[in-house]
Coordinates of C-alpha atoms and ligand atoms in Angstrom, one line a residue:
M34 CA -26.3 -2.9 0.1
P35 CA -23.5 -4.3 -2.4
L36 CA -19.9 -5.0 -2.1
V37 CA -17.7 -2.6 -3.5
E38 CA -14.0 -1.9 -3.6
I39 CA -12.9 0.8 -1.6
N40 CA -9.3 2.4 -1.3
F41 CA -8.1 3.8 2.0
D42 CA -5.0 5.9 1.0
G43 CA -2.5 6.6 3.8
I44 CA -2.3 10.4 4.2
V45 CA 1.2 11.6 4.0
G46 CA 2.2 12.5 7.6
P47 CA 3.9 16.0 8.7
T48 CA 7.4 14.1 9.1
H49 CA 7.7 12.7 5.5
N50 CA 11.3 12.7 4.6
Y51 CA 14.2 11.0 3.0
A52 CA 16.2 8.7 5.4
G53 CA 17.4 6.2 3.1
L54 CA 16.0 3.3 5.7
S55 CA 14.8 0.7 3.4
L56 CA 17.5 -2.0 2.2
G57 CA 16.4 -3.2 -1.1
N58 CA 14.1 -0.3 -2.1
L59 CA 16.3 1.4 -4.5
A60 CA 14.6 4.9 -4.6
S61 CA 15.2 5.1 -0.8
A62 CA 18.4 4.4 -1.1
R63 CA 18.9 6.8 -4.2
N64 CA 17.6 9.7 -2.5
A65 CA 18.7 9.3 1.2
G66 CA 19.7 12.8 2.4
A67 CA 17.3 14.9 -0.1
V68 CA 15.1 17.6 1.1
A69 CA 11.7 16.3 1.3
H70 CA 8.3 18.3 0.7
P71 CA 5.7 16.8 3.2
R72 CA 3.0 19.5 2.1
A73 CA 3.5 18.6 -1.5
A74 CA 3.5 15.1 -0.7
A75 CA 0.4 15.0 1.2
L76 CA -1.4 17.3 -1.6
Q77 CA 0.0 14.9 -4.4
G78 CA -2.0 12.2 -2.3
I79 CA -5.0 14.1 -2.0
E80 CA -5.0 15.0 -5.8
K81 CA -4.8 11.1 -6.5
M82 CA -7.9 10.4 -4.4
R83 CA -9.6 13.1 -6.2
S84 CA -8.5 11.6 -9.5
N85 CA -10.1 8.2 -8.4
L86 CA -13.3 9.9 -7.1
A87 CA -13.8 11.6 -10.1
L88 CA -13.3 8.2 -12.1
G89 CA -16.5 7.1 -9.7
L90 CA -14.5 5.0 -7.5
A91 CA -15.3 5.0 -3.5
Q92 CA -12.3 6.2 -1.4
G93 CA -11.3 6.1 2.3
I94 CA -8.5 7.3 4.1
L95 CA -6.1 6.3 6.9
L96 CA -4.1 8.6 9.3
P97 CA -0.6 9.6 9.6
H98 CA 0.9 8.4 12.8
R99 CA 2.2 9.9 16.0
R100 CA 5.9 10.8 15.0
P101 CA 8.4 10.9 16.6
N102 CA 7.3 7.5 17.9
E103 CA 8.0 8.2 21.5
T104 CA 6.5 5.1 22.8
W105 CA 8.7 3.1 20.6
L106 CA 11.9 4.9 21.7
A107 CA 11.1 4.4 25.3
R108 CA 11.0 0.8 24.8
L109 CA 14.5 1.1 23.6
G110 CA 15.6 3.2 26.5
A111 CA 15.7 6.2 24.4
T112 CA 14.1 9.8 24.0
V113 CA 13.8 12.2 21.2
E114 CA 16.7 14.1 22.7
S115 CA 19.1 10.7 23.4
A116 CA 18.5 8.9 20.1
D117 CA 21.4 8.8 17.7
P118 CA 20.4 10.1 14.4
T119 CA 19.5 6.9 12.8
L120 CA 17.3 5.8 15.8
L121 CA 15.4 8.9 15.7
A122 CA 15.0 8.7 11.8
N123 CA 13.6 5.4 12.6
A124 CA 11.3 6.8 15.0
C125 CA 10.1 9.8 12.6
S126 CA 9.3 7.7 9.5
A127 CA 6.1 8.8 7.8
S128 CA 5.9 5.3 6.4
P129 CA 2.6 4.8 7.4
M130 CA 1.5 6.4 4.3
W131 CA 1.8 3.3 2.4
A132 CA -1.2 1.8 3.3
A133 CA -0.7 -1.3 1.2
N134 CA 1.4 -2.5 4.0
A135 CA -1.4 -1.7 6.6
A136 CA -2.9 -5.1 6.3
T137 CA -3.9 -8.0 4.5
V138 CA -7.5 -8.2 3.6
S139 CA -10.2 -11.1 2.7
P140 CA -13.3 -9.9 1.8
A141 CA -16.5 -11.4 3.1
P142 CA -17.4 -14.0 0.1
D143 CA -14.0 -15.6 0.7
T144 CA -14.2 -16.3 4.4
G145 CA -15.4 -19.4 6.3
D146 CA -17.7 -16.8 8.5
G147 CA -18.7 -14.7 5.9
R148 CA -17.0 -11.5 7.6
C149 CA -14.5 -9.5 5.9
H150 CA -11.0 -10.5 7.8
L151 CA -8.1 -7.8 8.1
T152 CA -4.6 -8.9 9.6
V153 CA -2.4 -6.0 10.6
A154 CA 1.0 -6.4 9.2
N155 CA 3.8 -7.0 11.5
L156 CA 6.2 -5.3 9.1
A157 CA 8.9 -6.9 11.1
T158 CA 11.8 -6.7 8.6
M159 CA 12.4 -3.0 8.7
P160 CA 13.1 -1.3 11.9
H161 CA 11.4 2.0 11.0
R162 CA 8.1 -0.2 9.7
S163 CA 8.3 -2.5 12.5
H164 CA 6.6 0.0 15.0
E165 CA 3.6 0.8 12.6
W166 CA 1.3 -1.9 13.8
P167 CA 0.1 -0.8 17.2
E168 CA -1.5 2.5 15.5
T169 CA -2.5 0.8 12.2
L170 CA -4.6 -1.5 14.5
A171 CA -6.1 1.0 16.7
Q172 CA -7.2 2.4 13.2
L173 CA -8.4 -0.4 11.8
R174 CA -10.3 -1.3 15.1
L175 CA -12.4 1.9 14.6
A176 CA -12.9 1.7 11.0
F177 CA -14.1 -1.8 11.0
A178 CA -15.6 -2.0 14.4
D179 CA -18.7 -3.4 13.0
S180 CA -17.8 -7.3 14.4
R181 CA -21.1 -8.6 12.3
H182 CA -19.2 -7.6 9.1
F183 CA -15.4 -7.4 10.1
A184 CA -12.8 -9.4 12.0
V185 CA -9.5 -7.4 12.7
H186 CA -6.7 -9.7 13.7
D187 CA -3.4 -9.0 15.8
P188 CA -0.4 -9.3 13.7
V189 CA 1.2 -12.6 12.9
P190 CA 4.0 -12.9 15.5
P191 CA 7.7 -12.3 14.3
P192 CA 10.1 -13.5 12.9
F193 CA 7.7 -14.1 10.3
G194 CA 7.7 -11.2 8.6
D195 CA 4.4 -9.9 7.1
E196 CA 4.1 -6.9 4.8
G197 CA 0.2 -6.9 4.4
A198 CA -1.6 -6.4 1.0
A199 CA 1.4 -5.5 -1.1
N200 CA 2.3 -9.4 -1.3
H201 CA -1.5 -10.3 -1.8
M202 CA -3.5 -10.5 -4.8
R203 CA -7.4 -11.5 -5.2
L204 CA -8.7 -12.7 -8.4
T205 CA -12.3 -13.3 -8.8
A206 CA -15.2 -13.3 -11.5
S207 CA -16.4 -10.2 -9.9
H208 CA -15.7 -8.4 -6.4
G209 CA -18.8 -9.7 -4.8
A210 CA -18.1 -13.4 -5.8
P211 CA -15.6 -15.7 -4.1
G212 CA -12.0 -15.0 -5.1
I213 CA -8.9 -16.9 -5.4
E214 CA -6.6 -15.3 -2.9
V215 CA -2.8 -15.4 -3.9
F216 CA -0.2 -14.8 -1.6
V217 CA 3.3 -14.0 -2.7
Y218 CA 6.5 -14.8 -0.5
G219 CA 10.0 -14.3 -0.8
K220 CA 13.0 -16.5 0.1
A221 CA 16.0 -15.0 -1.2
G222 CA 16.4 -11.7 -2.8
G223 CA 20.4 -11.6 -3.6
A224 CA 21.8 -8.7 -1.8
F225 CA 18.2 -7.6 -0.4
P226 CA 16.0 -9.3 2.0
A227 CA 13.0 -11.1 1.4
R228 CA 10.6 -9.2 3.4
Q229 CA 7.4 -11.4 3.0
H230 CA 7.7 -15.1 5.0
A231 CA 6.0 -17.9 3.6
Q232 CA 4.8 -18.9 7.1
A233 CA 3.6 -15.3 7.6
S234 CA 1.4 -15.7 4.5
A235 CA 0.1 -19.2 5.2
A236 CA -0.9 -17.8 9.0
V237 CA -2.9 -15.1 7.6
A238 CA -4.6 -17.6 5.5
R239 CA -5.6 -19.6 8.2
L240 CA -6.7 -16.5 10.4
H241 CA -8.7 -15.5 7.8
R242 CA -10.7 -19.1 7.6
L243 CA -10.1 -19.2 3.7
D244 CA -10.9 -22.5 1.8
P245 CA -7.3 -23.9 1.3
A246 CA -8.6 -24.8 -2.3
R247 CA -8.8 -21.4 -3.1
V248 CA -5.7 -20.1 -1.6
M249 CA -2.3 -20.0 -3.4
L250 CA 1.1 -19.8 -2.1
V251 CA 3.5 -18.4 -4.5
Q252 CA 7.1 -17.7 -4.4
Q253 CA 8.3 -14.1 -5.6
S254 CA 11.5 -14.8 -7.7
E255 CA 15.0 -14.2 -6.3
E256 CA 16.0 -12.1 -9.5
A257 CA 13.0 -9.6 -8.8
I258 CA 13.8 -8.8 -5.0
A259 CA 17.7 -8.6 -6.1
A260 CA 16.4 -6.0 -8.9
G261 CA 14.6 -3.9 -6.2
A262 CA 11.1 -5.4 -6.1
F263 CA 11.1 -5.4 -2.2
H264 CA 7.2 -6.1 -2.5
N265 CA 5.5 -8.1 -5.1
D266 CA 3.4 -5.0 -5.9
V267 CA 6.4 -3.4 -7.7
V268 CA 6.1 -6.2 -10.4
A269 CA 2.5 -7.3 -10.6
V270 CA -1.2 -6.3 -9.8
A271 CA -4.4 -8.1 -9.9
N272 CA -8.2 -6.8 -10.2
E273 CA -11.0 -8.9 -10.4
G274 CA -10.2 -11.6 -13.4
V275 CA -7.2 -9.9 -14.6
L276 CA -3.5 -10.4 -13.7
F277 CA -1.0 -7.6 -14.9
T278 CA 2.4 -9.0 -14.4
H279 CA 5.9 -8.9 -15.4
E280 CA 7.5 -12.0 -16.6
Q281 CA 10.1 -12.4 -14.1
A282 CA 7.8 -11.7 -10.9
F283 CA 7.7 -15.3 -9.8
A284 CA 9.8 -17.9 -9.5
D285 CA 8.1 -20.3 -11.3
S286 CA 5.8 -17.9 -13.6
Q287 CA 4.1 -20.9 -15.9
G288 CA 3.7 -23.2 -12.8
F289 CA 1.8 -20.2 -11.1
Y290 CA -0.3 -19.4 -14.4
A291 CA -1.2 -23.0 -14.9
D292 CA -2.3 -23.4 -11.3
L293 CA -4.5 -20.0 -11.3
R294 CA -6.2 -21.0 -14.7
A295 CA -7.2 -24.5 -13.2
K296 CA -8.6 -22.6 -10.5
L297 CA -10.2 -19.7 -12.3
P298 CA -10.6 -20.8 -16.1
E299 CA -11.8 -16.9 -16.8
V300 CA -8.8 -15.2 -15.6
Q301 CA -6.8 -13.1 -18.0
I302 CA -3.1 -12.8 -17.7
V303 CA -1.5 -9.8 -19.2
E304 CA 2.1 -10.8 -18.9
V305 CA 4.9 -8.0 -20.1
P306 CA 7.9 -9.8 -21.6
A307 CA 11.2 -8.9 -20.4
S308 CA 12.3 -8.6 -24.3
R309 CA 10.1 -5.3 -24.1
I310 CA 10.4 -4.1 -20.6
S311 CA 13.6 -5.1 -18.4
L312 CA 12.9 -5.7 -14.9
E313 CA 15.3 -2.8 -14.1
A314 CA 13.2 -0.5 -16.3
A315 CA 9.7 -1.9 -14.7
I316 CA 11.1 -1.3 -11.3
R317 CA 12.2 2.4 -12.2
S318 CA 9.0 3.5 -13.8
Y319 CA 6.8 1.6 -11.2
L320 CA 4.2 0.6 -14.1
F321 CA 3.1 -2.3 -12.1
N322 CA 2.7 -0.2 -8.9
A323 CA -0.8 1.1 -10.2
Q324 CA -4.2 0.9 -9.0
L325 CA -5.8 -1.4 -11.5
V326 CA -9.6 -0.5 -11.3
T327 CA -12.9 -1.5 -12.7
L328 CA -14.8 1.7 -14.1
P329 CA -18.4 2.0 -13.3
E330 CA -19.1 2.4 -16.9
G331 CA -17.2 -1.1 -17.7
G332 CA -13.7 -1.9 -18.6
M333 CA -10.4 -1.4 -16.8
A334 CA -8.2 1.4 -16.0
L335 CA -4.5 1.6 -14.8
V336 CA -3.8 4.4 -12.6
L337 CA 0.0 4.7 -12.7
P338 CA 2.7 7.1 -11.7
T339 CA 3.7 9.6 -14.3
D340 CA 7.3 8.6 -13.8
A341 CA 6.2 5.9 -16.1
K342 CA 6.4 8.1 -19.1
E343 CA 9.9 9.0 -18.3
V344 CA 11.6 5.6 -18.8
P345 CA 12.1 4.5 -22.3
G346 CA 10.2 2.0 -24.1
V347 CA 7.2 1.9 -21.2
W348 CA 4.7 4.1 -22.2
G349 CA 5.0 3.0 -25.7
W350 CA 4.5 -0.6 -24.7
L351 CA 1.1 0.5 -22.5
E352 CA 0.0 2.3 -25.5
E353 CA 0.0 -0.9 -27.6
M354 CA -1.7 -2.9 -24.9
I355 CA -4.6 -0.3 -24.8
A356 CA -4.8 -0.5 -28.6
G357 CA -4.7 -4.2 -28.3
N358 CA -8.2 -4.2 -26.8
G359 CA -7.4 -6.4 -24.0
P360 CA -9.1 -6.0 -20.6
I361 CA -6.9 -2.8 -19.4
R362 CA -8.7 0.2 -21.5
R363 CA -7.2 3.2 -20.1
L364 CA -4.3 5.0 -18.5
V365 CA -4.9 7.5 -15.7
P366 CA -1.3 9.0 -14.8
V367 CA -0.9 10.5 -11.4
D368 CA 2.0 12.9 -10.0
V369 CA 3.0 11.1 -6.8
R370 CA 6.6 12.0 -6.9
Q371 CA 7.3 12.6 -3.4
S372 CA 6.2 9.1 -2.1
M373 CA 7.8 7.7 -5.4
A374 CA 11.3 9.1 -4.6
N375 CA 10.9 6.8 -1.4
G376 CA 9.7 3.8 -3.3
G377 CA 6.2 4.0 -2.9
G378 CA 3.9 4.5 -6.2
P379 CA 0.0 4.7 -6.5
A380 CA -0.5 1.1 -5.0
C381 CA 1.6 1.2 -2.3
L382 CA -0.5 4.2 -1.3
R383 CA -3.9 2.3 -0.8
L384 CA -5.1 -0.3 1.1
R385 CA -8.0 -2.2 -0.9
V386 CA -11.1 -3.4 1.0
V387 CA -14.1 -4.9 -0.7
A388 CA -17.1 -4.2 1.7
D389 CA -20.5 -2.7 1.9
S390 CA -19.4 1.1 2.7
A391 CA -22.6 1.2 4.9
T392 CA -20.7 -1.0 7.6
I393 CA -17.3 1.1 7.7
D394 CA -17.1 4.0 10.2
P395 CA -18.0 7.2 8.1
R396 CA -15.1 9.2 9.7
F397 CA -12.6 7.3 7.4
L398 CA -14.5 7.5 4.2
V399 CA -14.3 10.7 2.0
D400 CA -15.8 12.4 -0.8
A401 CA -14.7 15.8 -2.7
E402 CA -15.9 18.2 -0.2
K403 CA -14.2 16.1 2.9
L404 CA -11.2 16.3 0.9
D405 CA -11.4 19.8 0.3
R406 CA -11.3 20.5 4.4
V407 CA -8.5 17.6 4.7
A408 CA -6.3 19.8 1.9
A409 CA -6.8 23.2 3.6
V410 CA -5.6 21.6 6.8
I411 CA -2.4 20.3 5.0
A412 CA -2.0 23.3 3.2
A413 CA -1.8 25.2 6.6
E414 CA -0.5 23.1 8.8
W415 CA 2.2 20.7 7.2
P416 CA 5.7 21.9 7.0
E417 CA 7.0 22.7 3.3
D418 CA 10.6 21.2 3.5
V419 CA 12.1 18.4 5.6
T420 CA 15.8 17.1 5.9
P421 CA 16.8 14.3 7.8
A422 CA 18.9 17.0 10.1
D423 CA 15.6 18.6 11.1
L424 CA 14.1 15.9 12.6
A425 CA 16.4 16.5 15.6
S426 CA 15.0 19.8 16.1
S427 CA 12.0 20.5 18.3
L428 CA 11.3 23.5 16.2
F429 CA 10.4 21.1 13.5
R430 CA 8.8 18.4 15.9
T431 CA 6.1 20.4 17.7
P432 CA 4.6 22.1 14.8
A433 CA 4.7 18.3 13.2
L434 CA 2.8 17.2 16.0
A435 CA 0.3 20.1 16.1
A436 CA -0.1 19.7 12.5
R437 CA -1.3 15.7 12.9
K438 CA -3.8 16.7 15.6
A439 CA -5.5 19.5 13.8
L440 CA -6.2 16.9 11.3
L441 CA -7.4 14.4 13.7
Q442 CA -9.5 17.1 15.3
L443 CA -11.1 18.1 11.7
L444 CA -12.1 14.5 11.2
A445 CA -13.2 14.2 14.6
L446 CA -10.9 11.3 15.4
Q447 CA -9.9 12.5 18.8
E448 CA -9.3 8.9 20.3
L449 CA -6.6 8.3 18.0
I450 CA -4.6 11.6 19.1
Ligands
LIG652 O1 8.5 -0.2 2.9 N1 9.7 3.0 1.7 C1 8.6 2.1 1.7 C2 7.8 2.0 0.3 C3 6.7 1.0 0.6 C4 6.0 0.9 -0.7 N2 4.8 -0.2 -0.4 C5 4.6 -1.0 -1.5 N3 5.4 -1.5 -2.5 N4 3.2 -1.5 -1.2 C6 9.1 0.9 2.2 O2 10.3 0.4 1.5 C7 11.4 4.5 2.9 C8 11.7 5.2 3.9 C9 13.1 6.1 4.2 O3 13.9 5.4 3.5 O4 13.2 6.8 4.6 C10 10.3 3.6 2.8 O5 9.9 2.8 4.0

């Protein structure tokens, strides 16, 4: 069977809320304390998946984690009753929805043993994300249990922060051919933390047994992090032979492009100049936090947030790009506003895996009919509104746990309950 790209979207959990937990993520700070809408958020995610299925793409899912995370609280000597509001918010975050941060994935053609390797991300920099990995690992070990085709690794040990695929790009002539894997790390970010450590990137490349000649370690620009690009996927995205990037994404863009061209002469680099779209406008519109996908009929589409239409200058530039007959032929706007308000666009919500879908546990794969059943559970069980203050109430927590359980039962994933 052929290797295809499969996007695994994180389903937004019933505790989705705006607690302003992510320093350096401007949307998270801007919306701190706002009323969140978990049901609408999860249904927006389902609509995005439906839209991608309609484009002819393969689709998978990752599941919401058990929240509040009482195991994590217990290790801190706390309970849901005793935890202060900030600690409780950290234990309740629905952040596993951003599946781009679940793991780094190296497809089989790139690795020394011909298996697809996945390393779960430790997400060590942010407290609310640092306790995701055990449950993510449990899901990955189920979905990719076939050890003839997959190797699933434990996280890189802290303090080396690893944020997974959000700082990793794979460029290749085609999905099934060997790729150049680009690991983007941060050193400094002005007032904000650099969340991806170079040592973590290097460790993942070694664990995945990548050919050092086909690995690139590239520094993210300090100005990008300082402007709010807390992950590289906020300012750049790649697919097959195309890199779509902001001019100021990397510390040394020209050096990076030259090295990349030397390794992959056919690469096409579509660079957006800062003179047309400033870093600030790029981060506000999230035009790069897009899924750049190869369509079955040929050509590439950019699945990007509808918000990109609202920032002056952005949509006009994109339409010029399409008219210019470059590699990106189509714009597909999707409404993921609930996730966007926490700094997560279409690309954040998915983990890309290139593999033969027949080797993956089918409970993690979806078609339109299965999505209908998932949407029905969300519509019936997910709360409509949540404020950070609600997190302390058992009237909110008990139904939230029951809602997740109903979804896992529907999918026959009882072992995750
Ligand atoms: O880690 N937001 C996430 C957004 C992650 C986006 N992912 C990628 N770019 N791939 C983060 O900053 C906000 C949660 C809060 O503030 O309550 C949050 O965690």
